[in-house]
Short mmCIF file of C-alpha atoms in Angstrom, two decimals:
data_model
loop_
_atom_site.label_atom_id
_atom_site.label_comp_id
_atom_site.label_asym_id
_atom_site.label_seq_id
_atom_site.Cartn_x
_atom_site.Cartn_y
_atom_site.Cartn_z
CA UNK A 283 34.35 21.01 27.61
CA UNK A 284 34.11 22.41 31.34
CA UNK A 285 38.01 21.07 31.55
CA UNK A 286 38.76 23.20 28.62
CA UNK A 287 36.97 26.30 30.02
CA UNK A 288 38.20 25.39 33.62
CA UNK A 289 42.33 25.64 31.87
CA UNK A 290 42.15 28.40 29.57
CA UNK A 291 43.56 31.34 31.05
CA UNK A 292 42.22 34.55 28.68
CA UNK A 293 40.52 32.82 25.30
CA UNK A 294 39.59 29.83 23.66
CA UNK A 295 39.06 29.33 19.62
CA UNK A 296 36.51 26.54 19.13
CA UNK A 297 36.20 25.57 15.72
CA UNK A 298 33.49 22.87 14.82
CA UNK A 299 30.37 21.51 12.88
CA UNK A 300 27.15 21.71 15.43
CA UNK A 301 23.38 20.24 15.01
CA UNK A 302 21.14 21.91 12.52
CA UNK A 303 18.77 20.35 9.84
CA UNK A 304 21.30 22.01 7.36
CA UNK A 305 24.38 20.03 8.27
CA UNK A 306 22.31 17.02 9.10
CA UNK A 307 20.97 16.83 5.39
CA UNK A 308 25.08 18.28 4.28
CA UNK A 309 26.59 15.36 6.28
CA UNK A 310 23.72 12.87 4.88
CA UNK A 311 24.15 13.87 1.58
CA UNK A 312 28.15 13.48 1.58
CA UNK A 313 27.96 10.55 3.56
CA UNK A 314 25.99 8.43 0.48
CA UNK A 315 27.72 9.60 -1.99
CA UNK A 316 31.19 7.74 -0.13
CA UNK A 317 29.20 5.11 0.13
CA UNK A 318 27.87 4.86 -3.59
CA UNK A 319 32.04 4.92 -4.29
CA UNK A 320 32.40 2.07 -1.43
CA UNK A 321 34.19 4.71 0.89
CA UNK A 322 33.91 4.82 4.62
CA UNK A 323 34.13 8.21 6.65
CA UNK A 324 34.41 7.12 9.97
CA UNK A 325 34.08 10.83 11.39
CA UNK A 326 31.23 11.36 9.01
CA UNK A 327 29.72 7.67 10.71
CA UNK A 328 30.71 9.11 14.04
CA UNK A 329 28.28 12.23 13.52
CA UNK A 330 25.28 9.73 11.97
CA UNK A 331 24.94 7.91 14.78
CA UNK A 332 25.86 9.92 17.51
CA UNK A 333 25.03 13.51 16.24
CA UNK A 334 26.71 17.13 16.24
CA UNK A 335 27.22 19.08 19.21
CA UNK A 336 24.63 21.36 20.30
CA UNK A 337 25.32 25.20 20.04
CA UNK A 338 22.76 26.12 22.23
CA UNK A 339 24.06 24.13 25.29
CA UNK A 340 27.70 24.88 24.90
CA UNK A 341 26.29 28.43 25.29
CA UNK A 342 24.47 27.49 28.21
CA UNK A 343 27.79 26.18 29.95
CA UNK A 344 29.69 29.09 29.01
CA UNK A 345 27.03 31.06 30.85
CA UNK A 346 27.18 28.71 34.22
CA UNK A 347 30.94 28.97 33.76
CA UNK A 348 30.28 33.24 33.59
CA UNK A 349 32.46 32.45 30.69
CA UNK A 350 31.32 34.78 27.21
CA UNK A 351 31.67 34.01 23.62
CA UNK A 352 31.03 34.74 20.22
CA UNK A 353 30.02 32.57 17.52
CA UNK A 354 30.73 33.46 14.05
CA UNK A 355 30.12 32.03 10.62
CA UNK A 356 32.77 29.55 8.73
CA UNK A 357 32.53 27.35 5.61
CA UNK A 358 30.08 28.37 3.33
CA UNK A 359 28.00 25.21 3.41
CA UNK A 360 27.13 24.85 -0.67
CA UNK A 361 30.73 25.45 -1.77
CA UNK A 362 32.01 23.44 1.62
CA UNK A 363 29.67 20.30 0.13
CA UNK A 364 30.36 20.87 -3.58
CA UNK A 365 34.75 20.88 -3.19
CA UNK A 366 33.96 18.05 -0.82
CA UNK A 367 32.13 16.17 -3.41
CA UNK A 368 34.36 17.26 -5.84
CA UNK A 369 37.33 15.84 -4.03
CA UNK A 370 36.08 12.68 -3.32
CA UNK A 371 35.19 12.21 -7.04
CA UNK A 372 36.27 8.77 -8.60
CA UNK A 373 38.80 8.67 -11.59
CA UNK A 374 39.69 12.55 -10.38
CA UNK A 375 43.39 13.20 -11.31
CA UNK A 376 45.10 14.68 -8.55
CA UNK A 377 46.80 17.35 -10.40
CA UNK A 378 43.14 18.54 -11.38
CA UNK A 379 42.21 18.06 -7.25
CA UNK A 380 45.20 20.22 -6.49
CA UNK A 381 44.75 23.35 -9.25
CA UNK A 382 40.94 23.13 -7.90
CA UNK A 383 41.61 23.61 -4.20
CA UNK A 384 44.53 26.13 -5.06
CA UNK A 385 41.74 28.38 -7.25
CA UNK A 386 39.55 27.63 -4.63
CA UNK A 387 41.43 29.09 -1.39
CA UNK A 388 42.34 31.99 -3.65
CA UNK A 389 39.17 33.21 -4.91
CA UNK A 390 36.45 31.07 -2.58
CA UNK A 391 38.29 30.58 0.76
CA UNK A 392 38.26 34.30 1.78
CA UNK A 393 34.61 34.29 1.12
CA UNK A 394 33.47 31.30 3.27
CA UNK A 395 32.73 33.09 6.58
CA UNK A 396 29.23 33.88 6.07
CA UNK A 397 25.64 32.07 6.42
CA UNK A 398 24.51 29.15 6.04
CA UNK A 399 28.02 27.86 7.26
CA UNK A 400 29.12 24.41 7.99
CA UNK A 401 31.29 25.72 10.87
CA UNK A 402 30.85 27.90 13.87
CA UNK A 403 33.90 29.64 15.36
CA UNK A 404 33.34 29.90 19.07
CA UNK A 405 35.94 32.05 20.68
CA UNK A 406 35.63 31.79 24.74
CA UNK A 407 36.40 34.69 26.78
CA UNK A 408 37.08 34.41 30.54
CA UNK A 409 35.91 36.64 33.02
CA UNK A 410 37.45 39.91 32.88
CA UNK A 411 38.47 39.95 28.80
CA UNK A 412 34.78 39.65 27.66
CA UNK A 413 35.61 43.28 26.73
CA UNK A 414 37.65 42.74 23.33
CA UNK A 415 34.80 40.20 21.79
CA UNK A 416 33.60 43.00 19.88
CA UNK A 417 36.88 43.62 18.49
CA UNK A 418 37.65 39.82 17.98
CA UNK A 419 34.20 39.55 15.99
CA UNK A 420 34.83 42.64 13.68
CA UNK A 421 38.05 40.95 12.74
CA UNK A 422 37.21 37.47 12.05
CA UNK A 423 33.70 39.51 10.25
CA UNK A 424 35.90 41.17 7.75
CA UNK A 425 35.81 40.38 4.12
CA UNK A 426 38.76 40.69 1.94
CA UNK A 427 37.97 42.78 -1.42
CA UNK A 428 41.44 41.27 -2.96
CA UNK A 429 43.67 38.03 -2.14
CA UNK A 430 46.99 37.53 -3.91
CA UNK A 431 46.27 40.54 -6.18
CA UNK A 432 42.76 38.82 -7.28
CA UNK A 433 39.52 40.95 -7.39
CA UNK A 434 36.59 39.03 -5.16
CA UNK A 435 34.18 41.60 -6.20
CA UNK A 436 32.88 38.80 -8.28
CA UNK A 437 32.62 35.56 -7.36
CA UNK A 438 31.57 33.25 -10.44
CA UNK A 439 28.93 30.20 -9.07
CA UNK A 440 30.98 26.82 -7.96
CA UNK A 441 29.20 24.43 -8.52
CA UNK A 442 28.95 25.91 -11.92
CA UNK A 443 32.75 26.42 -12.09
CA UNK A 444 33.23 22.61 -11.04
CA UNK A 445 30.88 21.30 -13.85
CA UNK A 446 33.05 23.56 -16.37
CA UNK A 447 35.95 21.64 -15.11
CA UNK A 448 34.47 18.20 -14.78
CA UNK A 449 33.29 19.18 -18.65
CA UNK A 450 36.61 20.33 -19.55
CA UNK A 451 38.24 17.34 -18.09
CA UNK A 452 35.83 15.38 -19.77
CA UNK A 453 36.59 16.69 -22.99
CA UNK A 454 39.99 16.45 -22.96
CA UNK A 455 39.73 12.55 -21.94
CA UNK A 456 37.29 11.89 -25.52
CA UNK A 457 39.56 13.90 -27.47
CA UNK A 458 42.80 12.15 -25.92
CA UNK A 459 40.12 8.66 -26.49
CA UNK A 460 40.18 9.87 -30.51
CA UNK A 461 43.75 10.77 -30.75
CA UNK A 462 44.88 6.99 -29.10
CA UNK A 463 42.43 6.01 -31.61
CA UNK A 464 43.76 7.36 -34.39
CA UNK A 465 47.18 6.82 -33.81
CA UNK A 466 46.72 3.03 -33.24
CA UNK A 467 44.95 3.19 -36.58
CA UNK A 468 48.13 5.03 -38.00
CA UNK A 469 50.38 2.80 -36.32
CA UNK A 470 48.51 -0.34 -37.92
CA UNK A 471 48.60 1.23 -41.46
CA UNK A 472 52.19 2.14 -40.68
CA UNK A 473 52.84 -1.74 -39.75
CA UNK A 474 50.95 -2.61 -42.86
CA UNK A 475 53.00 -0.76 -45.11
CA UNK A 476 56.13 -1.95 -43.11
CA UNK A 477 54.92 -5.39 -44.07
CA UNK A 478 54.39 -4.71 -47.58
CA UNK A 479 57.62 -3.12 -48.01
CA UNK A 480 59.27 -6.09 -46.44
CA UNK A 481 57.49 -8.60 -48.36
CA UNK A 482 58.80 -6.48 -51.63
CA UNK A 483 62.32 -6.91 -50.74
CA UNK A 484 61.76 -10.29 -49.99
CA UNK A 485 60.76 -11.00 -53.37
CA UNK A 486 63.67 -8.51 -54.67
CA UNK A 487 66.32 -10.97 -52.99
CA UNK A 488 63.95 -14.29 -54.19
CA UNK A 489 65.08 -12.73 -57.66
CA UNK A 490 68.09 -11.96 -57.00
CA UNK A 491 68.83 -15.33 -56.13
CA UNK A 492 67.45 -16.67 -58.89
CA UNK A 493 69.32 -14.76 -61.42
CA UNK A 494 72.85 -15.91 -59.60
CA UNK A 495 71.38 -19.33 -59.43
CA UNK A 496 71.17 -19.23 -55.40
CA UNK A 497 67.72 -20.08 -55.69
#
């Protein structure tokens, strides 16, 4: 980290989880569900054992570098640990993965820099252009009202959204079960009647054959 400070010649955009009881129970909480699906996160290991960077003393070596620095809010931890969950779901079809995460950066995304966040953005000024920080926050602060045309004045619940979809997925999977169903059922009736019908001529050309004397 000093390296980084030590090359940077105006700013520096850190972007990264760091130590709280809120990520630690986020990353503990993601980390067994993998591992209830038999998958290994070896960055997600990485943090368990080792633990997330400290805020507080990256601050404090900005400050013995006379280097300043905001810190502002990114990935809205309970939608960040619900598409996460969601996208590590087994038996999840990936065009349903792909429409999720496209409704999500439309109508979520825009949303995600506020508290409690999973992410910090740390942007570093050097000595001498501590002065546009203010500026540099107010930016990264703002909040779209629209994106792509789409009202964000409301913002329906996500984890509720995802259940509708796992429930509409669902759905769609018993009623496609039924419909296999039935058509197997039609296909054997079908085969039946095939069979009959066969069996019918068969004893059409069993007369026949008789009446030339073939038979």
């Amino acid at each position: 980290m000093s390296e980084l400070v030590r090359v940077t010649a105006h700013f520096m955009v850190l972007i990264a989880p760091f130590d709280g009881d809120l990520n630690r129970r986020v990353e503990r909480t993601l980390h067994d569900f993998l591992a209830s699906q038999g998958i290994h996160s070896p960055p997600l290991q990485e943090h368990l054992d080792h633990g997330l960077p400290s805020l507080e003393n990256l601050k404090a070596l900005l400050l013995r570098r006379q280097a300043a620095a905001v810190d502002l809010p990114d990935g809205y931890a309970p939608n960040w640990l619900a598409m996460m969950l969601f996208n590590h779901t087994q038996d999840q079809s990936l065009a349903l993965v792909r429409d999720v995460n496209r409704y999500y950066n439309q109508h979520f995304s825009p949303l995600d820099r506020r508290d409690p966040a999973y992410r910090r953005v740390v942007v570093v000024a050097q000595p001498g252009d501590e002065g546009l920080l203010p500026a540099i926050s107010d930016l990264l602060s703002q909040k779209p009202s629209s994106v792509g045309g789409a009202d964000l004045s409301f913002t329906p619940d996500l984890v509720k959204l995802l259940d509708s979809f796992r429930s509409a997925v669902t759905g769609t999977r018993q009623q496609i079960g039924v419909l296999e169903s039935e058509n197997a059922r039609l296909r054997q009736q079908v085969e039946g009647y095939e069979r009959g019908r066969f069996m019918q001529f068969m004893r059409r050309v069993q007369d026949w054959k008789k009446r030339v004397g073939l038979a």
